[in-house]
XYZ file of C-alpha atoms in Angstrom:
483
model
C 1.192 11.663 9.728
C -0.641 13.548 7.069
C -2.863 10.952 5.450
C -4.736 13.190 3.064
C -3.308 15.649 0.617
C -5.043 17.755 -1.986
C -8.586 17.331 -0.736
C -11.477 19.537 -1.712
C -11.667 22.515 0.669
C -14.924 23.932 -0.628
C -18.074 23.533 1.418
C -20.518 21.246 -0.350
C -24.154 20.498 0.198
C -26.699 18.260 -1.422
C -30.373 18.603 -2.059
C -30.874 15.227 -0.392
C -30.682 14.461 3.284
C -26.995 14.069 4.117
C -25.540 13.927 7.632
C -25.451 17.182 9.573
C -22.105 18.241 10.974
C -23.870 19.162 14.182
C -24.843 15.551 14.747
C -22.395 14.608 17.498
C -23.869 11.204 18.370
C -21.167 8.545 18.526
C -21.832 5.592 16.266
C -19.840 2.462 15.480
C -19.137 1.479 11.898
C -16.914 -0.970 10.081
C -13.830 0.343 8.319
C -12.303 -1.503 5.389
C -8.611 -1.121 4.616
C -6.549 -2.328 1.684
C -3.108 -3.570 2.698
C -0.092 -5.054 0.886
C -1.009 -8.566 -0.206
C 0.570 -11.057 2.176
C 0.737 -8.658 5.129
C -2.904 -8.897 6.185
C -1.996 -10.454 9.555
C 0.626 -7.773 10.149
C -1.976 -5.076 9.498
C -4.439 -6.811 11.839
C -1.769 -6.859 14.553
C -1.210 -3.121 14.115
C -4.947 -2.414 14.375
C -5.108 -4.383 17.630
C -2.003 -2.641 18.948
C -2.952 0.952 18.068
C -6.756 0.944 18.137
C -7.486 -1.975 20.461
C -9.993 -3.830 18.276
C -9.833 -7.145 16.430
C -9.588 -6.958 12.663
C -11.125 -9.532 10.338
C -9.091 -10.614 7.330
C -11.132 -10.684 4.125
C -11.433 -13.716 1.875
C -10.255 -11.356 -0.848
C -6.520 -11.026 -0.202
C -5.226 -7.573 0.606
C -8.141 -6.361 2.753
C -9.023 -6.228 6.442
C -12.131 -4.981 8.250
C -12.470 -3.669 11.799
C -15.025 -1.746 13.896
C -14.414 1.822 15.019
C -16.490 4.383 16.897
C -16.641 7.821 15.311
C -14.928 9.492 18.265
C -11.815 7.423 17.443
C -11.895 7.847 13.680
C -8.732 9.961 13.717
C -6.785 6.936 14.977
C -7.454 5.102 11.734
C -5.285 7.587 9.834
C -2.314 6.782 12.057
C -2.075 3.223 10.772
C 1.118 2.624 8.803
C 0.242 -0.679 7.146
C -2.841 0.381 5.153
C -2.937 1.759 1.611
C -6.544 2.933 1.314
C -9.438 3.285 3.763
C -13.196 3.117 3.276
C -16.275 2.939 5.474
C -18.522 -0.065 4.867
C -22.095 0.705 3.846
C -23.145 -2.950 3.628
C -21.508 -6.311 3.022
C -22.865 -9.635 1.810
C -20.903 -12.828 2.436
C -22.938 -14.956 0.021
C -24.599 -12.700 -2.509
C -26.684 -14.775 -4.917
C -26.122 -13.340 -8.377
C -28.682 -14.073 -11.056
C -27.643 -16.235 -13.972
C -28.450 -13.704 -16.665
C -26.563 -10.455 -16.996
C -29.728 -8.380 -17.376
C -31.294 -9.698 -14.154
C -28.081 -9.218 -12.196
C -27.583 -5.639 -13.363
C -31.222 -4.837 -12.649
C -30.772 -6.215 -9.130
C -27.689 -4.038 -8.600
C -29.706 -1.008 -9.668
C -32.415 -1.865 -7.161
C -29.808 -2.448 -4.455
C -28.709 1.201 -4.425
C -31.974 2.433 -2.900
C -32.110 -0.347 -0.284
C -28.710 0.194 1.321
C -28.306 1.801 4.791
C -26.307 4.832 3.650
C -26.903 7.054 6.689
C -24.074 6.029 9.048
C -21.508 5.708 6.274
C -22.320 9.228 5.058
C -21.963 10.553 8.606
C -18.494 9.015 8.788
C -17.605 10.447 5.386
C -18.684 13.911 6.569
C -16.699 13.561 9.791
C -13.673 12.276 7.896
C -13.860 15.274 5.568
C -13.792 17.660 8.526
C -10.756 15.798 9.918
C -8.950 16.167 6.595
C -9.512 19.934 6.540
C -7.562 20.246 9.782
C -4.513 18.522 8.311
C -3.608 21.139 5.682
C -3.500 20.734 1.938
C -0.980 20.082 -0.794
C -1.225 22.346 -3.804
C -1.191 20.609 -7.140
C -3.072 20.054 -10.322
C -6.032 17.771 -10.628
C -4.776 14.532 -12.091
C -5.822 10.946 -12.510
C -3.047 8.387 -12.321
C -3.505 4.788 -13.429
C -1.062 2.291 -11.939
C -1.567 -1.230 -13.251
C 0.255 -3.683 -11.014
C -0.780 -7.296 -10.747
C -3.780 -7.244 -13.039
C -5.104 -5.105 -15.844
C -7.256 -2.160 -14.913
C -10.850 -3.170 -15.448
C -11.899 0.295 -16.507
C -10.545 3.501 -17.900
C -11.731 6.979 -18.752
C -13.151 6.080 -22.133
C -16.786 6.265 -20.997
C -17.116 9.886 -22.027
C -20.870 9.828 -22.417
C -21.542 8.099 -19.102
C -21.809 10.017 -15.820
C -19.544 7.558 -14.030
C -16.250 5.751 -14.296
C -15.075 2.370 -13.131
C -11.658 1.289 -11.997
C -10.321 -1.191 -9.455
C -10.400 0.160 -5.917
C -8.364 -1.371 -3.166
C -6.784 -4.098 -5.300
C -3.332 -4.123 -6.868
C -4.493 -2.011 -9.815
C -6.385 1.173 -9.248
C -7.103 4.674 -10.398
C -6.324 7.396 -7.924
C -7.619 10.939 -8.290
C -6.302 13.961 -6.460
C -8.626 16.950 -6.398
C -7.147 20.444 -6.817
C -8.372 22.632 -3.921
C -8.154 25.821 -5.981
C -10.166 24.354 -8.851
C -12.797 23.003 -6.493
C -12.996 26.356 -4.704
C -13.595 27.999 -8.065
C -16.334 25.491 -8.826
C -17.962 26.307 -5.502
C -17.856 30.025 -6.178
C -19.403 29.547 -9.615
C -22.220 27.525 -8.070
C -23.070 30.229 -5.542
C -25.472 31.549 -4.422
C -27.203 28.241 -5.079
C -25.899 25.213 -3.202
C -23.770 22.951 -5.382
C -24.632 19.288 -5.632
C -22.244 16.704 -4.282
C -20.126 15.160 -7.009
C -19.459 11.437 -7.002
C -18.124 8.514 -8.942
C -18.468 4.751 -8.615
C -15.398 2.531 -8.589
C -15.706 -1.212 -9.059
C -13.220 -3.960 -8.274
C -14.313 -7.442 -9.299
C -12.561 -10.792 -8.880
C -13.956 -14.172 -9.860
C -14.760 -16.025 -13.080
C -18.388 -16.957 -12.409
C -19.910 -13.533 -13.009
C -22.058 -12.852 -16.058
C -21.182 -9.145 -16.041
C -18.045 -7.035 -16.300
C -16.771 -4.511 -13.765
C -17.615 -1.690 -16.175
C -21.205 -2.848 -16.482
C -21.677 -3.319 -12.742
C -20.293 0.129 -11.900
C -22.223 1.769 -14.738
C -25.626 0.438 -13.702
C -25.047 0.660 -9.949
C -23.674 4.179 -10.359
C -26.686 5.240 -12.367
C -28.994 4.028 -9.592
C -26.936 5.875 -6.946
C -27.142 9.044 -8.997
C -30.892 8.705 -9.363
C -31.393 7.940 -5.670
C -29.325 10.822 -4.272
C -29.553 13.231 -7.216
C -25.780 13.670 -7.015
C -23.731 14.883 -9.950
C -21.337 12.421 -11.582
C -17.753 13.611 -11.977
C -14.870 11.255 -12.675
C -12.006 13.504 -11.555
C -13.255 16.221 -9.181
C -15.546 13.995 -7.164
C -16.380 14.560 -3.491
C -17.576 11.025 -2.780
C -16.188 7.817 -4.233
C -18.604 4.917 -3.870
C -16.867 1.541 -3.916
C -18.393 -1.663 -5.238
C -16.069 -4.556 -4.352
C -17.076 -7.978 -5.663
C -15.014 -11.088 -4.916
C -16.787 -14.257 -6.045
C -19.925 -14.252 -3.818
C -18.642 -11.577 -1.429
C -20.009 -8.094 -2.124
C -18.991 -5.005 -0.154
C -20.340 -1.511 -0.789
C -18.348 1.294 0.779
C -17.440 4.977 0.665
C -13.766 5.885 0.272
C -12.073 7.844 3.059
C -8.785 8.378 1.200
C -8.235 10.027 -2.163
C -4.600 9.032 -2.529
C -3.022 5.804 -1.356
C -1.216 6.256 1.952
C 1.795 4.293 0.672
C 3.163 7.451 -0.990
C 3.633 9.223 2.311
C 7.467 9.379 2.550
C 8.855 9.497 -0.979
C 9.274 12.679 -3.033
C 12.059 11.433 -5.351
C 10.979 8.133 -6.914
C 13.254 5.568 -8.544
C 12.532 2.748 -11.020
C 11.757 0.225 -8.253
C 10.596 2.322 -5.294
C 8.898 0.171 -2.653
C 5.540 1.118 -1.188
C 5.931 2.587 2.314
C 3.211 0.231 3.552
C 5.186 -2.793 2.334
C 8.317 -1.375 3.994
C 6.405 -1.111 7.258
C 5.301 -4.738 7.013
C 8.890 -5.848 6.435
C 10.090 -3.802 9.403
C 7.476 -5.297 11.713
C 8.687 -8.772 10.765
C 12.107 -8.098 12.300
C 10.738 -6.307 15.423
C 13.291 -3.471 15.801
C 14.416 -2.854 19.388
C 15.842 0.207 21.119
C 19.419 0.993 19.985
C 19.394 -1.614 17.175
C 21.661 -0.835 14.236
C 19.623 -1.521 11.083
C 21.246 -1.741 7.677
C 19.789 -1.451 4.169
C 22.741 -2.239 1.881
C 20.747 -1.767 -1.361
C 18.524 1.124 -0.336
C 17.407 2.469 -3.747
C 15.352 5.546 -2.807
C 15.629 4.861 0.917
C 12.000 3.806 1.377
C 12.778 1.130 4.006
C 15.137 3.109 6.291
C 12.913 6.203 5.981
C 9.843 4.281 7.142
C 11.883 2.756 9.959
C 13.386 6.069 11.084
C 9.897 7.574 11.312
C 7.991 4.692 12.923
C 10.727 2.820 14.827
C 12.859 5.831 15.721
C 14.672 4.262 18.685
C 16.905 2.358 16.260
C 19.671 3.744 14.027
C 19.546 3.213 10.253
C 22.362 3.054 7.718
C 21.281 3.240 4.070
C 23.685 2.503 1.241
C 23.793 1.729 -2.467
C 26.430 1.325 -5.176
C 24.519 3.644 -7.538
C 25.220 7.340 -7.005
C 21.783 8.327 -8.358
C 20.110 6.041 -5.803
C 22.182 7.558 -3.000
C 21.215 11.058 -4.141
C 17.516 10.086 -4.201
C 17.786 8.752 -0.655
C 19.486 11.936 0.556
C 16.796 14.050 -1.134
C 13.985 11.983 0.373
C 15.504 12.278 3.856
C 15.863 16.043 3.391
C 12.243 16.268 2.211
C 10.962 14.534 5.357
C 13.182 16.660 7.588
C 11.924 19.871 5.992
C 8.314 18.707 6.286
C 8.792 17.959 9.979
C 10.528 21.290 10.578
C 7.686 23.165 8.857
C 5.260 21.509 11.271
C 7.346 22.616 14.243
C 8.428 19.121 15.262
C 11.939 17.768 15.614
C 13.359 17.395 12.120
C 16.195 15.017 12.966
C 16.075 11.436 11.694
C 18.306 8.582 12.958
C 19.550 7.729 9.487
C 22.836 7.951 7.548
C 23.456 7.432 3.823
C 26.607 5.973 2.237
C 27.712 4.888 -1.240
C 29.386 1.451 -1.213
C 29.817 -1.999 -2.730
C 27.310 -4.397 -1.183
C 29.808 -7.256 -1.432
C 32.521 -5.280 0.378
C 30.820 -3.203 3.060
C 32.903 -0.675 5.041
C 31.319 -1.937 8.265
C 32.862 -3.668 11.252
C 32.316 -7.441 11.554
C 29.398 -8.468 13.821
C 28.233 -4.879 14.393
C 24.752 -4.876 12.776
C 21.559 -6.132 14.458
C 19.168 -6.211 11.488
C 19.621 -6.193 7.719
C 16.542 -5.358 5.682
C 16.589 -4.712 1.940
C 14.906 -5.091 -1.433
C 17.232 -7.245 -3.533
C 17.416 -6.848 -7.344
C 14.797 -9.048 -9.012
C 16.787 -9.266 -12.229
C 14.010 -7.580 -14.210
C 13.960 -3.792 -13.965
C 17.201 -3.811 -11.968
C 20.170 -6.139 -12.522
C 19.816 -9.444 -14.358
C 18.914 -13.008 -13.426
C 22.271 -14.210 -14.688
C 24.210 -11.830 -12.444
C 22.061 -12.771 -9.457
C 23.640 -16.242 -9.350
C 26.911 -14.588 -8.371
C 25.466 -11.582 -6.543
C 23.121 -13.342 -4.101
C 25.692 -15.683 -2.464
C 28.215 -12.830 -2.226
C 25.585 -10.549 -0.645
C 24.510 -13.154 1.902
C 28.150 -13.872 2.785
C 28.941 -10.190 3.377
C 25.673 -9.665 5.268
C 26.586 -12.596 7.509
C 29.962 -10.998 8.211
C 28.541 -7.690 9.462
C 25.522 -9.245 11.250
C 25.694 -10.255 14.925
C 26.020 -14.071 15.294
C 23.185 -15.734 17.183
C 20.906 -12.680 17.438
C 21.116 -10.936 14.069
C 18.255 -11.055 11.554
C 17.742 -10.306 7.886
C 14.508 -9.516 6.050
C 15.071 -9.768 2.312
C 12.614 -9.197 -0.538
C 13.118 -10.805 -3.936
C 11.173 -12.277 -6.818
C 14.099 -14.411 -8.005
C 13.023 -17.267 -5.748
C 15.076 -20.084 -7.306
C 18.327 -18.141 -7.169
C 17.679 -16.982 -3.615
C 16.854 -20.499 -2.390
C 20.118 -21.755 -3.885
C 22.093 -18.930 -2.271
C 20.564 -19.580 1.165
C 21.366 -23.288 0.889
C 24.977 -22.403 0.034
C 25.139 -20.181 3.138
C 23.460 -22.737 5.424
C 26.174 -22.455 8.059
C 25.590 -18.705 8.401
C 21.860 -18.184 7.792
C 18.726 -20.107 8.739
C 15.401 -19.371 7.037
C 12.646 -18.744 9.591
C 9.652 -17.476 7.612
C 8.511 -16.586 4.091
C 5.706 -14.107 3.341
C 4.440 -14.150 -0.251
C 3.615 -10.676 -1.529
C 2.588 -8.916 -4.718
C 5.098 -6.298 -5.887
C 4.166 -4.467 -9.052
C 2.313 -7.513 -10.356
C 5.197 -9.872 -9.541
C 4.866 -12.760 -7.094
C 7.726 -12.169 -4.670
C 8.853 -13.462 -1.306
C 9.816 -11.638 1.880
C 12.282 -13.946 3.637
C 13.054 -13.691 7.355
C 16.497 -15.153 8.044
C 18.185 -15.717 11.413
C 21.949 -15.412 11.753
C 23.406 -18.623 13.146
C 25.801 -18.552 16.092
C 28.712 -19.511 13.835
C 31.596 -17.044 14.008
C 32.372 -15.586 10.602
C 35.667 -16.905 9.245
C 35.272 -20.364 10.762
C 32.774 -22.017 8.401
C 33.156 -23.409 4.862
C 30.704 -20.761 3.621
C 33.236 -18.015 4.357
C 35.492 -19.218 1.526
C 34.616 -17.348 -1.648
C 34.046 -19.574 -4.645
C 36.360 -18.779 -7.585
C 34.590 -16.737 -10.261
C 35.536 -19.200 -12.986
C 33.825 -22.109 -11.243
C 30.676 -20.044 -10.623
C 30.643 -19.024 -14.295
C 30.965 -22.646 -15.428
C 28.023 -23.693 -13.256
C 26.005 -20.792 -14.594
C 26.703 -21.805 -18.209
C 25.586 -25.364 -17.397
C 22.317 -24.051 -15.941
C 21.727 -21.880 -19.008
C 22.306 -24.907 -21.298
C 19.787 -26.931 -19.315
């Protein structure tokens, strides 16, 4: 899995003591990882499974921390449940902020010179050498702002300041991708003199008892970092991104190991509601795919869920379908993109996945032939409507129950329309039993991932199999609207 694209390929040095690449001593550091909110325990399980260490879940939702020795750093980039990675410089569980803004900001400035930067910089240097071995993606230098659950606490308006702040590792963040050709040109212009390392500070703050803003904290802390290391501030073509994460009394200072969130790894053709690959992985782990399972995504959109499954859980077979021809085309294009990428690397390009256009309420699939159904249902906001969901959800669950194996089949369904979904599940009580709900943040919306178990009831022999007349459903819907 290529975790890093578009990194700076130019050799960079600093006029301060930074770690030597010849230093081969193995050290142990703590790695921080941002994960989809609600799937922290799933990410911790993956860390234990793939790296063999215990991960600690942060008080600040959406983050985990775990130890790693530098000889195993490459394993960190194989994790499928993490969005961004950083190495911890120092963390404070109960940082005592001063009451006045001036005193607090002065303390943050003083903190920069007291931190144990050495090991974190060694890991950053090692991580950079690992990235160079993975190849590069050509592209322009761009900064993309993606506000999700909360407003971005900073933007690029600080033209006169040698630093920029933005949330890092939360649900809203600024991501910068450096252009290798541009950076190479910068390096050549700086020769024969060694070019200074470029950096920026990114701040993510949560809590209402702080006397300062995220902009102010990053501005003053960044100024102290610049003065201490004599680095050059650059908000877009930076080599090092220093992270200042503040959650109430918890303060973590780190150095970013990823320039672009790993959740973009599979999708080249995006749709209006494309799911993050990391969230897809969390949903897949909930249903524990087994060898030879037939896994169905009846409303696949861009195919993010079956693509992630076909790559990570490739002993199962995936069927992706949608009623929208544009969505089906996006899925086909995304599958082709992954196949071409794998072929270019010399690996097997085949994926156990098929794509079909169909009506989700009338699937061309044999009864009791599917092991797992996993899909992102329309929220009724950007796709569909809340009014239509009252008819759609029960019909979907009924048809899913028909094709799913009685007694052993499972469904993992994501939706933000919680009231409508709860009503639909209660109507289908003879066919589905709710096992677990994981609350997640999807594009700033509080949504639920529901794990359902197919009951042993044979389809066609329960009251739920009888379709309710459309007129009666419409009357009930009008009554709800009047209320």
